[in-house]
XYZ file of C-alpha atoms in Angstrom:
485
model
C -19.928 56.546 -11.879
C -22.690 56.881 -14.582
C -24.270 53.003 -15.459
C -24.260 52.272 -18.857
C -27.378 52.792 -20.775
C -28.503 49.454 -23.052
C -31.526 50.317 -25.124
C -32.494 46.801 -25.915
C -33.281 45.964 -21.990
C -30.570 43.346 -21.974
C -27.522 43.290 -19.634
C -25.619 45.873 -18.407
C -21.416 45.726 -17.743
C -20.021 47.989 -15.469
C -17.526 48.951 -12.951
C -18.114 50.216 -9.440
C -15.881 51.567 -6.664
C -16.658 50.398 -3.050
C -14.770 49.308 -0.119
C -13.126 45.865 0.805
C -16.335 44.903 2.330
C -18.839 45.492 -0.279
C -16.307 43.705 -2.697
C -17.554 40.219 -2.672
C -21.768 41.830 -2.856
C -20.781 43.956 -6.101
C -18.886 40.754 -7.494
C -21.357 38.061 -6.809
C -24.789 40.248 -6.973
C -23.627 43.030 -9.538
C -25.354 46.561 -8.363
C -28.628 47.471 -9.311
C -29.571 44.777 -12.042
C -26.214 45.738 -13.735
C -23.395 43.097 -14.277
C -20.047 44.247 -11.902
C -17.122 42.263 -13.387
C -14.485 44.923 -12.182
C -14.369 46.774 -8.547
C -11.858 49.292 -7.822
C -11.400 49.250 -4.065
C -11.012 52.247 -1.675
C -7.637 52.415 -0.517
C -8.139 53.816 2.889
C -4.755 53.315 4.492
C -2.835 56.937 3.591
C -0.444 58.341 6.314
C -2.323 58.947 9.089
C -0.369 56.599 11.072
C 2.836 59.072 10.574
C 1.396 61.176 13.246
C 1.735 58.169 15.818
C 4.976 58.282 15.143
C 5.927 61.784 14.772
C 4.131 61.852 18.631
C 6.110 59.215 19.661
C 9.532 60.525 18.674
C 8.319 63.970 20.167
C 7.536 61.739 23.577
C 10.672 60.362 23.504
C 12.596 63.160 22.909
C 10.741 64.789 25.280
C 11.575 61.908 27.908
C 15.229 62.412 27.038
C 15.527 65.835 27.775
C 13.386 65.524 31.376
C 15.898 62.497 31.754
C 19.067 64.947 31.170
C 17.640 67.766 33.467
C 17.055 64.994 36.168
C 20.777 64.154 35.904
C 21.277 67.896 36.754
C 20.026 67.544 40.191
C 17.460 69.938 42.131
C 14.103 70.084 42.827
C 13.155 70.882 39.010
C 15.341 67.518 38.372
C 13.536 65.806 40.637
C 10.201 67.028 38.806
C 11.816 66.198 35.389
C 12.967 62.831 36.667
C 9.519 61.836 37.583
C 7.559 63.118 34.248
C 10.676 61.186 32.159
C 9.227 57.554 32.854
C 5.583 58.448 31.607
C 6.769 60.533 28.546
C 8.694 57.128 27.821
C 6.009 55.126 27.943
C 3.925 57.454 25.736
C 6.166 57.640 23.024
C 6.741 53.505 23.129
C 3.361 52.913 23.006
C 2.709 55.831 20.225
C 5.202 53.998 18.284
C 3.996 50.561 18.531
C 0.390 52.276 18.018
C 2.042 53.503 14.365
C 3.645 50.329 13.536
C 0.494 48.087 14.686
C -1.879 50.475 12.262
C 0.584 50.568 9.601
C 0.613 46.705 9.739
C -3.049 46.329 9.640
C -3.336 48.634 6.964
C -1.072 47.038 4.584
C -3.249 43.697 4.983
C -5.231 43.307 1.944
C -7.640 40.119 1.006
C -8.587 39.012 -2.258
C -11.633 36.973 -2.527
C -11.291 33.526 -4.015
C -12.276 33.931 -7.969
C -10.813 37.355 -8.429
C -7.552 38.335 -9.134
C -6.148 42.289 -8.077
C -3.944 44.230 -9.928
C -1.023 45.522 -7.658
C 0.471 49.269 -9.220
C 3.304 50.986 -7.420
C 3.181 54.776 -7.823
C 0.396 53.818 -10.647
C 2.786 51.336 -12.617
C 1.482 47.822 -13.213
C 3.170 45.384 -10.758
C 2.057 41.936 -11.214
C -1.225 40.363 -10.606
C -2.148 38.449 -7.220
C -4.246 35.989 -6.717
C -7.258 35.091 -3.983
C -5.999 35.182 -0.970
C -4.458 37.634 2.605
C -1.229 40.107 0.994
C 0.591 42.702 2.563
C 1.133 45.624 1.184
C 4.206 46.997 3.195
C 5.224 49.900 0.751
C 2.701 52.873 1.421
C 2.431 53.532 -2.216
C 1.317 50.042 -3.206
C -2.717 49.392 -3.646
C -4.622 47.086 -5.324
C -6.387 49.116 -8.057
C -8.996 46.730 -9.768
C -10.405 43.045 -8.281
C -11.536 41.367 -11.634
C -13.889 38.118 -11.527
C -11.871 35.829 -13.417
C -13.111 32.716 -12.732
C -17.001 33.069 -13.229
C -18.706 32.223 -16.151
C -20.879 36.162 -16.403
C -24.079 35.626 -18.335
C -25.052 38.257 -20.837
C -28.224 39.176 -22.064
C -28.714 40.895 -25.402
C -31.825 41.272 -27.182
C -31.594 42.881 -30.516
C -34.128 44.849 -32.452
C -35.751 44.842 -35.930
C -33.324 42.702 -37.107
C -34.075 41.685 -41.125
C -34.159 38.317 -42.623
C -33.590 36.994 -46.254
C -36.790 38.704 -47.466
C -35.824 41.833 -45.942
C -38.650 41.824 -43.051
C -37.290 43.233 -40.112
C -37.856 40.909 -36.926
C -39.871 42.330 -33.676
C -36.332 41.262 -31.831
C -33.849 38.319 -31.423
C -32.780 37.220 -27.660
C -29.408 36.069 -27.125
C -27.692 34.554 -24.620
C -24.045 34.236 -23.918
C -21.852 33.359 -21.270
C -18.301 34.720 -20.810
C -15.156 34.563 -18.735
C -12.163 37.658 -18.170
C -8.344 35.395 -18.511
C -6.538 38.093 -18.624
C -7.806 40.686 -15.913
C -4.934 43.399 -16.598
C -5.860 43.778 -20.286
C -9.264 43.873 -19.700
C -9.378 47.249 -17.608
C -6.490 48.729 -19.385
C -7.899 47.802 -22.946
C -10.833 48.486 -22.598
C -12.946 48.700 -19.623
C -16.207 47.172 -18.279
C -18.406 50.766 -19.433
C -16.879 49.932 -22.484
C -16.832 46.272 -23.083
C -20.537 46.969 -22.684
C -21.083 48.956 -25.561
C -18.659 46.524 -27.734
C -20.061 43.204 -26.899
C -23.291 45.064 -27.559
C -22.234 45.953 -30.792
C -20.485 42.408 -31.690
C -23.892 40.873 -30.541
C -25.833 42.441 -32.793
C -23.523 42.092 -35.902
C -23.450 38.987 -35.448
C -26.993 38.534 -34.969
C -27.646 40.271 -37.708
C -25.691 38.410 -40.229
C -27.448 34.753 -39.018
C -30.700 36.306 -39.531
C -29.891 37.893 -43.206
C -29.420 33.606 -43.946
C -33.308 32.587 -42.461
C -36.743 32.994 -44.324
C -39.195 34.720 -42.147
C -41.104 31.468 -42.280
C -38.427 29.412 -40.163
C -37.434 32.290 -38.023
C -38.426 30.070 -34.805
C -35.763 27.495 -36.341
C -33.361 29.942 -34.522
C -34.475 29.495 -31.547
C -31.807 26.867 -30.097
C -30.261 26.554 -33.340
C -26.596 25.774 -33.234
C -24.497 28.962 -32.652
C -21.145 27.720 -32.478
C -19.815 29.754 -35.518
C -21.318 32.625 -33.975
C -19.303 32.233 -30.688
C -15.866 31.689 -32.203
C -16.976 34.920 -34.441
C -17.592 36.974 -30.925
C -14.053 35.617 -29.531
C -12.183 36.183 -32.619
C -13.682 39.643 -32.152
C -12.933 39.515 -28.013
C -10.057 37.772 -27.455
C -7.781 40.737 -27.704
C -9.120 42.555 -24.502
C -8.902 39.341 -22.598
C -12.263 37.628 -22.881
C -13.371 33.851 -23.838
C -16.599 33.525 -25.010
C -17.577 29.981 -22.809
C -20.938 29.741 -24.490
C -24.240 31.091 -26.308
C -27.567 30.285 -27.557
C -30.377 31.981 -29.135
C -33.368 31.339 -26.495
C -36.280 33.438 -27.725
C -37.082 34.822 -31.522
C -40.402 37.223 -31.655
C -41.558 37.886 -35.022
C -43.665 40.518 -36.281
C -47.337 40.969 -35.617
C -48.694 39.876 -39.134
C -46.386 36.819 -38.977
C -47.383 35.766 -35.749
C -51.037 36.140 -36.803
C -49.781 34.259 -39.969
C -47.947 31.282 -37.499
C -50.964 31.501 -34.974
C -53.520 30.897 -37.820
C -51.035 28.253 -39.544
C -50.681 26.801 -35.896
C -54.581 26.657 -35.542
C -54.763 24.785 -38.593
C -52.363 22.574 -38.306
C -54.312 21.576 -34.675
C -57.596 21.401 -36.419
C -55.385 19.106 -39.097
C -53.907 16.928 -36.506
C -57.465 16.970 -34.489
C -59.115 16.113 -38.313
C -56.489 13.479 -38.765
C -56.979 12.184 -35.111
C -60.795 11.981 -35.659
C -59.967 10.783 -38.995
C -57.715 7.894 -37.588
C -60.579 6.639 -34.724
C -62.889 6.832 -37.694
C -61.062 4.688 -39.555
C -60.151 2.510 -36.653
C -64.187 2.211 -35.966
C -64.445 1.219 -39.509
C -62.203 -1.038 -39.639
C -63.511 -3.004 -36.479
C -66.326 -2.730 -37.489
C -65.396 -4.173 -40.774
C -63.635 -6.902 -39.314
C -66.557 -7.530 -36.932
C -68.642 -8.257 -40.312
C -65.481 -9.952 -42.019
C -65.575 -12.360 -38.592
C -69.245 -12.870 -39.407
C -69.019 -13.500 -42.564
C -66.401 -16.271 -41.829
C -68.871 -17.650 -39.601
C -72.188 -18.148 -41.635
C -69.338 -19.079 -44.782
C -68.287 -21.636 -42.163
C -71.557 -22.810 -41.472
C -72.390 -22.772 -44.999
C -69.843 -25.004 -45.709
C -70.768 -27.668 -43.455
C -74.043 -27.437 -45.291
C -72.375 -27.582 -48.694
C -70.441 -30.611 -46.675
C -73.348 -32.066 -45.648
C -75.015 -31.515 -49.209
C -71.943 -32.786 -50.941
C -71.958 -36.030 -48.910
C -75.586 -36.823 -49.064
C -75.057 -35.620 -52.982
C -72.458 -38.207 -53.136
C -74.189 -41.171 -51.329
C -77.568 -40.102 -54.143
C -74.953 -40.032 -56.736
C -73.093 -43.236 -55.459
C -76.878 -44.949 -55.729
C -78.051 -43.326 -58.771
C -74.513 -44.765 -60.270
C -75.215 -48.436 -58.883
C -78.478 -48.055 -60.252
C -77.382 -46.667 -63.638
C -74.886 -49.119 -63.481
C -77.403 -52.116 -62.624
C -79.977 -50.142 -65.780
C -76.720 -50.377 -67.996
C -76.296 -53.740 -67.161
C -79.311 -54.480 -68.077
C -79.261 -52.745 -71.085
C -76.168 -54.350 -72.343
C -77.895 -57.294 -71.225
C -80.992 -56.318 -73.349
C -78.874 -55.101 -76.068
C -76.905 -57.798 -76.689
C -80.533 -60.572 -76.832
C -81.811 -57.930 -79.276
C -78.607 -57.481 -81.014
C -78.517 -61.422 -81.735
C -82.306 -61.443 -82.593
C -81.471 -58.798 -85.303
C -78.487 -60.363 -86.347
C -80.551 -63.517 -86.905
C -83.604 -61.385 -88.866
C -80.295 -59.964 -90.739
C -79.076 -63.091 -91.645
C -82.591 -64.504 -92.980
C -83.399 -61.581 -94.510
C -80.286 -61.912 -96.121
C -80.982 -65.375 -97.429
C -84.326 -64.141 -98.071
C -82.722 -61.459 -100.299
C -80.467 -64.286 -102.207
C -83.346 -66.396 -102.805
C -85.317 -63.184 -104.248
C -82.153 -62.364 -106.497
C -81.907 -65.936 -107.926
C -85.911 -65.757 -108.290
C -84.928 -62.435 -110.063
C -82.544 -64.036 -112.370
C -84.729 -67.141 -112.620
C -87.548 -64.536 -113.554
C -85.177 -62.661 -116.284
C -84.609 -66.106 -117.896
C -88.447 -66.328 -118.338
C -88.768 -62.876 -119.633
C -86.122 -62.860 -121.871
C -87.920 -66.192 -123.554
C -90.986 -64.715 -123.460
C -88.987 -61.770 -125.456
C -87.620 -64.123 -127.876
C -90.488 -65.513 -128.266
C -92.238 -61.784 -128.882
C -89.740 -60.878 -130.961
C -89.823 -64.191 -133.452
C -93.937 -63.237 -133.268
C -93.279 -59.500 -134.657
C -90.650 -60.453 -137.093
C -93.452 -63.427 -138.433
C -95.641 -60.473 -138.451
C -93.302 -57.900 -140.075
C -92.406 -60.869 -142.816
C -96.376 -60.786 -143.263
C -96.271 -57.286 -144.179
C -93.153 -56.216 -146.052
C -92.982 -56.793 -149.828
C -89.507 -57.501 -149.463
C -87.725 -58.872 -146.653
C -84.866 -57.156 -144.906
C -82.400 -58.708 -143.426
C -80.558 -57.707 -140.229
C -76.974 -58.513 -139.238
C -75.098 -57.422 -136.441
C -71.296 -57.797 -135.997
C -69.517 -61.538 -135.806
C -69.255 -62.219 -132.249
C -71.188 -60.043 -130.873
C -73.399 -62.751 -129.170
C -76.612 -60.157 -128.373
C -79.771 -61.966 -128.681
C -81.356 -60.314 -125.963
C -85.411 -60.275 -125.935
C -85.059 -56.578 -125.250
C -82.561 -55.879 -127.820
C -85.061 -57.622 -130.171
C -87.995 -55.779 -128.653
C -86.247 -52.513 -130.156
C -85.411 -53.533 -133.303
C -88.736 -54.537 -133.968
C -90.075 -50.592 -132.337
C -87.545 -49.369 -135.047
C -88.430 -51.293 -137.753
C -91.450 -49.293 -138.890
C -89.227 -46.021 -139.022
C -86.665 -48.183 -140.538
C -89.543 -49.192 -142.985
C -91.126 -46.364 -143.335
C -94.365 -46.784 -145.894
C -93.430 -44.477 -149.018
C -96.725 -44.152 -151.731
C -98.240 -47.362 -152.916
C -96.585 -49.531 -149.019
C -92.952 -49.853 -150.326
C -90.115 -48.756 -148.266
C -87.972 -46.145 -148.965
C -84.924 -46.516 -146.219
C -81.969 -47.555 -147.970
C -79.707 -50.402 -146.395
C -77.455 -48.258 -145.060
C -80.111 -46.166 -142.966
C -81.207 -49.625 -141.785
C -77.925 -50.749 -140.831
C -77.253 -47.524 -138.965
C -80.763 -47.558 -136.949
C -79.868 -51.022 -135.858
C -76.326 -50.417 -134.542
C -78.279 -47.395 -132.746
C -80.773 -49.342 -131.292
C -78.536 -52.154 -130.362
C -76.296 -49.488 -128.477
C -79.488 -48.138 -126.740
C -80.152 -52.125 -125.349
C -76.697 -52.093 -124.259
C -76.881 -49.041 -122.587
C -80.622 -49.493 -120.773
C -78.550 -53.401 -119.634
C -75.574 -51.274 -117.725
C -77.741 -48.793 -116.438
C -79.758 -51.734 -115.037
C -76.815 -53.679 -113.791
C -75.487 -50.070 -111.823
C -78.766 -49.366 -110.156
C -78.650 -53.019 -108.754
C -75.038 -52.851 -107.572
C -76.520 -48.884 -106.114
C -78.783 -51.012 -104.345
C -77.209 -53.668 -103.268
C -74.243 -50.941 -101.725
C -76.963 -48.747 -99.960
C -78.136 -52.234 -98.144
C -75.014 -53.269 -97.301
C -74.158 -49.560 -95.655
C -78.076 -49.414 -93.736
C -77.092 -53.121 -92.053
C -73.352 -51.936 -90.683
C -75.028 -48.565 -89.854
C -77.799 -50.389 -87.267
C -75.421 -52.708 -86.415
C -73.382 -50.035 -84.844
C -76.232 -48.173 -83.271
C -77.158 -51.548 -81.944
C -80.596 -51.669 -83.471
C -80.037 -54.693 -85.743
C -81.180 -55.603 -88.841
C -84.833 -56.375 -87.892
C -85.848 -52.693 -86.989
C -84.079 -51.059 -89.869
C -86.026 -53.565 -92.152
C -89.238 -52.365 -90.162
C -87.999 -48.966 -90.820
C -88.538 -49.394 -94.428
């Protein structure tokens, strides 16, 4: 029988015909690299053992007649009597000889795993199981053994298959396991030749349509992808010629030559990027001990510079603590100092103060003299002006007024000669209403020069009074301020 012919270099399915003994070999081992599911067994029994027992009825009949001729009596009887017995015996034993072959011959075993299909004149009997059967009826074989209870592998690489972008990949390995349940339908249906050529076909489809949904890029995702939809796909497809798909994978994807140069250069540099990032990392890691080594360092001389700040800070303290006593003790005697100097000023204060009211009534003791020695000026010009005028004029100032002042006196007299100003031949020509008029003005000018007088002195008086609290509070006293000035 011609083998199948697979272009891809995957499995082959096929069915062989061999004797009983070379069943179990083409089952187990398949025959020549080719899968052997289904073995159709010689049937060597035929009828050969008919001629046992048409030579054994012949003997017999022969023994009867030499037995019948014996009866007859003679010498020939005699002869016929004697060759009876072993014609007997040779048709007995050519009988049992055709009964013992036809009963070995009608012994068939089926091999545990398999199941045979028993036909009667080529009709479909039933299906027997593993196990010793007789086949009594000469027209009763065993037409197919079919493996139904190991799992077959199947190999089926498929070629230029194209992804989403339409790039057709170098080829797409897949793997598949699967089991014959119903043996009968299986080589009626279909056949192993032919279940070849349509798993083939279902493979590829099938392939096919998972690769149309992958980039090129993740192709090698497929590669032990999950495949499950695939396989109920394939026995959808199967299960009518009696075939379960037990399992499948996708072991091996090859991609084209430019995108395997692409992957193998994308591969190098992703090495070079994990080697980069590797060297990167134990650079990193150097720094950083390194980093920490200083960091440890640093803590170290900070450490010991802070038991020299310490140290510093505590002897600052104790010099500060001392300095303090001293400034302390200093302030002390400054306060002390303060306070003698203080009561030394505020004695100077209070004499010059005394000092200062003994000067003021000297001042108004003194202003009593001059304003005598005013009045008496001013009775001296007015003799003098009597002397000279031709006529006397007489000056009155307002009832109650009370201001006989030397200096008021002084100006009247400094006015009089404008009052009595000398017209041709010495006679004055002011009327007595000019003269009345310079004399309110001049006594308004005495009264004015006596309040500007009595300001500046209260001025005065206010400006000592403010220099005094002023030292006081600067703690100077009153002797140094006086010094001052």
């Amino acid at each position: 029988m011609s083998e199948p012919f697979n272009p891809g270099g995957g499995s082959n399915i096929k069915e062989s015909l061999a004797s009983w003994g070379d069943l179990a070999a083409l089952l187990r081992g398949g025959d020549q690299g080719a899968i052997v599911p289904v073995v159709i067994p010689r049937d060597n029994r035929g009828l050969r053992w008919m001629i046992l027992v048409w030579f054994g009825l012949f003997a017999l009949l022969s023994a009867l007649v030499m037995t019948i001729h014996a009866v007859s009596g003679g010498v020939s009887g005699t002869i016929y009597g004697a060759l009876a017995v072993p014609t007997l015996l040779v048709g007995v034993l050519s009988i049992a000889a055709a009964i013992l072959w036809w009963w070995r011959g009608s012994i068939v075993e089926i091999e545990e795993g398999t199941t045979g299909i028993l036909t009667k004149y080529g009709a479909f009997v039933k299906n027997i199981g593993p196990g010793r059967h007789y086949l009594w009826h000469p027209w009763a074989r065993v037409d197919f053994v079919v493996d139904t209870r190991t799992e077959i592998p199947y190999t089926a690489p498929v070629l230029a298959c194209p992804t989403r972008e339409n790039v057709p990949l170098k080829s797409i390995e897949f793997f598949l396991k699967f089991r014959i349940d119903e043996p009968y339908a299986f080589v009626t249906t279909i056949g192993a030749s032919n279940f070849d050529l349509v798993l083939s076909s279902a493979v590829q489809d099938a392939i096919r349509q998972r690769s149309r949904m992958v980039n090129t890029e993740s192709a090698y995702d497929l590669r032990g992808s999950n495949v499950e939809d695939m396989r109920r796909l394939l026995n959808d497809q199967l299960r009518k010629y009696g075939v379960v798909i037990t399992g499948c994978n996708i072991p091996d994807v090859q991609l084209p030559s430019q995108y395997q140069q692409h992957l193998a250069t994308r591969e190098r540099v992703a090495k070079e990027l994990v080697a980069y990032e590797q060297e990167w990392e134990l650079t990193r890691k150097r720094r950083i001990d390194t980093l920490l080594m200083d960091i440890e360092r640093s803590k170290k001389t900070r450490d010991a510079k802070i038991v020299e700040v310490n140290a510093s800070l505590n002897k600052a303290r104790k010099d500060v603590a001392q300095m303090l006593e001293e400034q302390e003790t200093e302030a002390q005697r400054v306060r002390y100092e303060i306070e003698t100097r203080g009561r030394a000023d505020l004695v100077a204060a209070e004499n010059e103060a005394k000092a200062q009211e003994r000067l003021a009534t000297a001042y108004r003791d003194n202003r009593a003299v001059l304003e005598y020695e005013l009045a008496r000026r001013r009775l001296d010009v007015g003799s003098a002006l009597a002397e000279r005028a031709p006529r006397p004029v007489v000056v009155q100032t307002e009832a109650g007024s009370g201001d006989s002042s030397a200096l008021s006196t002084l100006l009247t007299a400094q006015l009089l000669p404008q009052v009595m100003g000398s017209a041709p031949g010495g006679r004055s020509t002011m009327s007595p209403a000019g003269a009345r008029d310079a004399l309110d003005s001049a006594q308004g000018a005495v009264a004015a020069a006596a309040s500007r007088q009595q300001q500046m002195s209260e001025e005065y008086q206010q400006q000592q009074d403010s220099a005094m609290s002023q030292q006081f509070e600067r703690g100077e006293g009153y002797g140094k301020q006086g010094r001052r000035r």
